[in-house]
mmCIF file of C-alpha atoms in Angstrom:
data_model
loop_
_atom_site.group_PDB
_atom_site.id
_atom_site.type_symbol
_atom_site.label_atom_id
_atom_site.label_comp_id
_atom_site.label_asym_id
_atom_site.label_seq_id
_atom_site.Cartn_x
_atom_site.Cartn_y
_atom_site.Cartn_z
ATOM 1 C CA MET G 1 -26.143 -0.780 -24.278
ATOM 2 C CA ASP G 2 -29.388 -0.590 -22.330
ATOM 3 C CA MET G 3 -30.030 -1.908 -18.840
ATOM 4 C CA GLU G 4 -32.199 -4.754 -20.110
ATOM 5 C CA THR G 5 -29.166 -6.069 -21.994
ATOM 6 C CA VAL G 6 -26.925 -5.597 -18.950
ATOM 7 C CA ASN G 7 -29.394 -7.350 -16.644
ATOM 8 C CA SER G 8 -29.794 -10.295 -19.023
ATOM 9 C CA MET G 9 -26.050 -11.018 -19.276
ATOM 10 C CA ASP G 10 -24.861 -14.290 -17.838
ATOM 11 C CA PHE G 11 -22.001 -14.234 -15.360
ATOM 12 C CA GLY G 12 -19.208 -14.818 -17.882
ATOM 13 C CA GLU G 13 -20.462 -12.208 -20.318
ATOM 14 C CA PHE G 14 -20.937 -9.613 -17.564
ATOM 15 C CA VAL G 15 -17.411 -10.144 -16.239
ATOM 16 C CA GLU G 16 -15.997 -10.054 -19.758
ATOM 17 C CA VAL G 17 -17.737 -6.757 -20.564
ATOM 18 C CA PHE G 18 -17.383 -5.014 -17.181
ATOM 19 C CA GLY G 19 -14.275 -6.740 -15.807
ATOM 20 C CA ASN G 20 -11.991 -3.755 -16.403
ATOM 21 C CA VAL G 21 -14.291 -0.975 -15.200
ATOM 22 C CA ILE G 22 -12.027 -1.130 -12.162
ATOM 23 C CA GLU G 23 -8.542 -1.616 -13.626
ATOM 24 C CA ARG G 24 -7.577 -5.290 -13.718
ATOM 25 C CA CYS G 25 -10.180 -6.167 -11.075
ATOM 26 C CA PRO G 26 -12.662 -8.539 -12.703
ATOM 27 C CA LEU G 27 -13.464 -9.765 -9.192
ATOM 28 C CA VAL G 28 -15.329 -6.499 -8.606
ATOM 29 C CA ALA G 29 -17.486 -7.088 -11.686
ATOM 30 C CA ALA G 30 -18.038 -10.693 -10.573
ATOM 31 C CA ALA G 31 -19.329 -9.494 -7.201
ATOM 32 C CA VAL G 32 -21.498 -6.788 -8.785
ATOM 33 C CA TRP G 33 -23.139 -9.263 -11.193
ATOM 34 C CA SER G 34 -24.909 -10.940 -8.269
ATOM 35 C CA GLN G 35 -26.644 -7.644 -7.440
ATOM 36 C CA ARG G 36 -28.760 -7.658 -10.623
ATOM 37 C CA PRO G 37 -31.157 -6.337 -11.709
ATOM 38 C CA PHE G 38 -29.872 -2.783 -11.934
ATOM 39 C CA SER G 39 -32.498 -0.091 -12.293
ATOM 40 C CA ASP G 40 -30.343 2.261 -14.341
ATOM 41 C CA PRO G 41 -26.690 3.059 -15.117
ATOM 42 C CA ALA G 42 -26.304 5.052 -11.900
ATOM 43 C CA ASP G 43 -27.503 2.027 -9.905
ATOM 44 C CA LEU G 44 -24.936 -0.175 -11.646
ATOM 45 C CA GLU G 45 -22.226 2.372 -10.845
ATOM 46 C CA ARG G 46 -23.323 2.554 -7.183
ATOM 47 C CA HIS G 47 -22.845 -1.193 -6.865
ATOM 48 C CA PHE G 48 -19.316 -1.021 -8.283
ATOM 49 C CA PHE G 49 -18.330 1.803 -5.949
ATOM 50 C CA SER G 50 -20.095 0.374 -2.918
ATOM 51 C CA PHE G 51 -18.101 -2.826 -3.329
ATOM 52 C CA ILE G 52 -14.849 -0.830 -3.248
ATOM 53 C CA ASP G 53 -16.009 1.246 -0.281
ATOM 54 C CA THR G 54 -16.801 -1.851 1.793
ATOM 55 C CA LEU G 55 -13.420 -3.500 1.230
ATOM 56 C CA PRO G 56 -11.002 -3.441 4.137
ATOM 57 C CA GLN G 57 -8.079 -1.058 3.701
ATOM 58 C CA SER G 58 -5.839 -3.878 2.455
ATOM 59 C CA GLY G 59 -8.401 -4.688 -0.257
ATOM 60 C CA GLN G 60 -8.689 -1.054 -1.260
ATOM 61 C CA GLU G 61 -4.910 -0.828 -1.511
ATOM 62 C CA GLY G 62 -5.010 -4.001 -3.610
ATOM 63 C CA VAL G 63 -7.422 -2.312 -6.028
ATOM 64 C CA LEU G 64 -4.986 0.584 -6.299
ATOM 65 C CA ARG G 65 -2.036 -1.748 -6.903
ATOM 66 C CA CYS G 66 -3.803 -3.086 -10.001
ATOM 67 C CA HIS G 67 -3.258 0.278 -11.695
ATOM 68 C CA PRO G 68 -0.177 0.908 -13.824
ATOM 69 C CA ASP G 69 2.192 3.799 -13.286
ATOM 70 C CA LEU G 70 1.310 6.727 -15.515
ATOM 71 C CA ALA G 71 3.808 6.798 -18.409
ATOM 72 C CA GLY G 72 5.559 3.849 -16.740
ATOM 73 C CA ARG G 73 7.155 0.598 -17.852
ATOM 74 C CA GLU G 74 3.885 -1.005 -18.899
ATOM 75 C CA LEU G 75 3.237 1.852 -21.312
ATOM 76 C CA GLN G 76 6.763 1.558 -22.711
ATOM 77 C CA ARG G 77 6.385 -2.227 -23.142
ATOM 78 C CA GLY G 78 2.908 -1.974 -24.670
ATOM 79 C CA ALA G 79 1.457 -3.963 -21.764
ATOM 80 C CA LEU G 80 -1.353 -1.605 -20.699
ATOM 81 C CA THR G 81 -4.990 -2.604 -20.875
ATOM 82 C CA ALA G 82 -6.753 -1.131 -23.892
ATOM 83 C CA GLU G 83 -8.594 1.293 -21.622
ATOM 84 C CA SER G 84 -5.420 2.512 -19.896
ATOM 85 C CA GLN G 85 -3.672 2.861 -23.245
ATOM 86 C CA ARG G 86 -6.480 5.103 -24.552
ATOM 87 C CA GLU G 87 -6.604 7.130 -21.345
ATOM 88 C CA GLN G 88 -2.857 7.704 -21.111
ATOM 89 C CA SER G 89 -2.659 8.470 -24.814
ATOM 90 C CA GLY G 90 -5.506 10.973 -24.551
ATOM 91 C CA ALA G 91 -3.655 12.763 -21.753
ATOM 92 C CA GLY G 92 -0.542 13.008 -23.934
ATOM 93 C CA LEU G 93 1.463 10.579 -21.799
ATOM 94 C CA THR G 94 2.431 8.424 -24.776
ATOM 95 C CA SER G 95 4.340 11.279 -26.399
ATOM 96 C CA LEU G 96 6.489 12.512 -23.530
ATOM 97 C CA GLY G 97 10.062 13.572 -24.120
ATOM 98 C CA ALA G 98 12.909 11.793 -22.337
ATOM 99 C CA ALA G 99 13.180 14.426 -19.587
ATOM 100 C CA GLU G 100 9.412 14.363 -18.928
ATOM 101 C CA ARG G 101 9.395 10.549 -18.822
ATOM 102 C CA LEU G 102 12.364 10.528 -16.412
ATOM 103 C CA ARG G 103 10.649 13.064 -14.126
ATOM 104 C CA LEU G 104 7.460 10.966 -14.007
ATOM 105 C CA THR G 105 9.483 7.802 -13.381
ATOM 106 C CA GLU G 106 11.185 9.467 -10.408
ATOM 107 C CA LEU G 107 7.924 10.850 -9.008
ATOM 108 C CA ASN G 108 6.142 7.506 -9.481
ATOM 109 C CA ALA G 109 8.947 5.732 -7.583
ATOM 110 C CA GLN G 110 8.783 8.250 -4.719
ATOM 111 C CA TYR G 111 5.004 7.888 -4.565
ATOM 112 C CA ARG G 112 5.118 4.067 -4.484
ATOM 113 C CA ALA G 113 7.793 4.163 -1.792
ATOM 114 C CA ARG G 114 5.717 6.537 0.328
ATOM 115 C CA PHE G 115 2.258 4.992 -0.056
ATOM 116 C CA GLY G 116 2.794 1.383 -1.194
ATOM 117 C CA PHE G 117 0.616 1.664 -4.295
ATOM 118 C CA PRO G 118 0.891 3.479 -7.628
ATOM 119 C CA PHE G 119 -0.239 7.033 -8.220
ATOM 120 C CA VAL G 120 -3.774 6.862 -9.637
ATOM 121 C CA LEU G 121 -5.250 9.749 -11.581
ATOM 122 C CA ALA G 122 -8.138 9.874 -14.044
ATOM 123 C CA ALA G 123 -5.834 10.645 -16.979
ATOM 124 C CA ARG G 124 -8.775 11.436 -19.266
ATOM 125 C CA LEU G 125 -9.536 14.415 -17.053
ATOM 126 C CA SER G 126 -5.952 15.632 -17.077
ATOM 127 C CA ASP G 127 -3.088 16.422 -19.430
ATOM 128 C CA ARG G 128 0.627 15.784 -19.653
ATOM 129 C CA ALA G 129 1.588 19.034 -17.903
ATOM 130 C CA ALA G 130 -0.823 18.549 -15.000
ATOM 131 C CA VAL G 131 0.124 14.943 -14.202
ATOM 132 C CA PRO G 132 3.585 15.599 -12.689
ATOM 133 C CA ARG G 133 2.281 18.648 -10.821
ATOM 134 C CA GLU G 134 -0.554 16.639 -9.283
ATOM 135 C CA LEU G 135 1.767 13.745 -8.484
ATOM 136 C CA ALA G 136 4.214 16.084 -6.709
ATOM 137 C CA ARG G 137 1.342 17.726 -4.810
ATOM 138 C CA ARG G 138 -0.167 14.437 -3.676
ATOM 139 C CA LEU G 139 3.214 13.121 -2.527
ATOM 140 C CA LEU G 140 2.870 15.608 0.345
ATOM 141 C CA CYS G 141 -0.526 14.303 1.502
ATOM 142 C CA PRO G 142 -0.982 12.261 4.688
ATOM 143 C CA PRO G 143 -1.398 8.529 3.868
ATOM 144 C CA GLU G 144 -5.044 8.329 5.031
ATOM 145 C CA LEU G 145 -6.017 11.277 2.836
ATOM 146 C CA GLU G 146 -4.069 9.937 -0.119
ATOM 147 C CA LEU G 147 -5.776 6.560 0.105
ATOM 148 C CA ARG G 148 -9.179 8.300 -0.077
ATOM 149 C CA THR G 149 -8.022 10.555 -2.920
ATOM 150 C CA ALA G 150 -6.638 7.634 -4.925
ATOM 151 C CA LEU G 151 -9.881 5.674 -4.465
ATOM 152 C CA GLU G 152 -11.881 8.688 -5.664
ATOM 153 C CA GLU G 153 -9.695 8.711 -8.788
ATOM 154 C CA VAL G 154 -10.460 5.000 -9.287
ATOM 155 C CA LYS G 155 -14.146 5.912 -9.141
ATOM 156 C CA LYS G 156 -13.701 8.720 -11.690
ATOM 157 C CA ILE G 157 -11.990 6.251 -14.031
ATOM 158 C CA GLY G 158 -14.719 3.678 -13.412
ATOM 159 C CA HIS G 159 -17.419 6.285 -14.045
ATOM 160 C CA LEU G 160 -15.916 7.177 -17.422
ATOM 161 C CA ARG G 161 -15.392 3.533 -18.383
ATOM 162 C CA LEU G 162 -18.985 2.629 -17.497
ATOM 163 C CA ALA G 163 -20.240 5.560 -19.545
ATOM 164 C CA ASP G 164 -18.172 4.307 -22.490
ATOM 165 C CA LEU G 165 -19.506 0.761 -22.171
ATOM 166 C CA LEU G 166 -23.104 1.898 -21.830
ATOM 167 C CA GLY G 167 -22.863 4.539 -24.543
ATOM 168 C CA ALA G 168 -23.925 7.146 -22.005
ATOM 169 C CA ASP G 169 -22.969 10.750 -21.453
ATOM 170 C CA PRO G 170 -20.717 10.713 -18.339
ATOM 171 C CA ALA G 171 -22.419 13.874 -17.096
ATOM 172 C CA LYS G 172 -25.781 12.071 -17.082
ATOM 173 C CA LEU G 173 -24.651 8.765 -15.567
#
């Protein structure tokens, strides 16, 4: 999809297409739409990320709370967004054994209890062995640092999703 197409989208179409760039946050896409025209894919991405950066901490935490637990209940129930399903599947999280699933469930619960939002990781850039290690490592982080780290992961996910939607190489976006 080229930028002329993106810039010519009406509000509803833009939100429909870009509404899940930030997991389950079509409000972000709705706000970004009003910033048209975008000069290039990187400009579009900057607007998405700038919106997140300017939110108060409670809003940023709200963005994080829209994310599902990795290998969590939503995956087991088939209730993930199509994007999350592909990302978790690609990382091997849909084929975990019972012990691996239990370990992630325990770590996810500890993380939520400590930080108040789910553990967010760009699963496409990871694999099933690395996820629990990274989760355990980040459980030890101070809350302010973890908030920043989790938001950076949201941006990595958004970067990859925008590249998919635009048919662009993520390295060139």
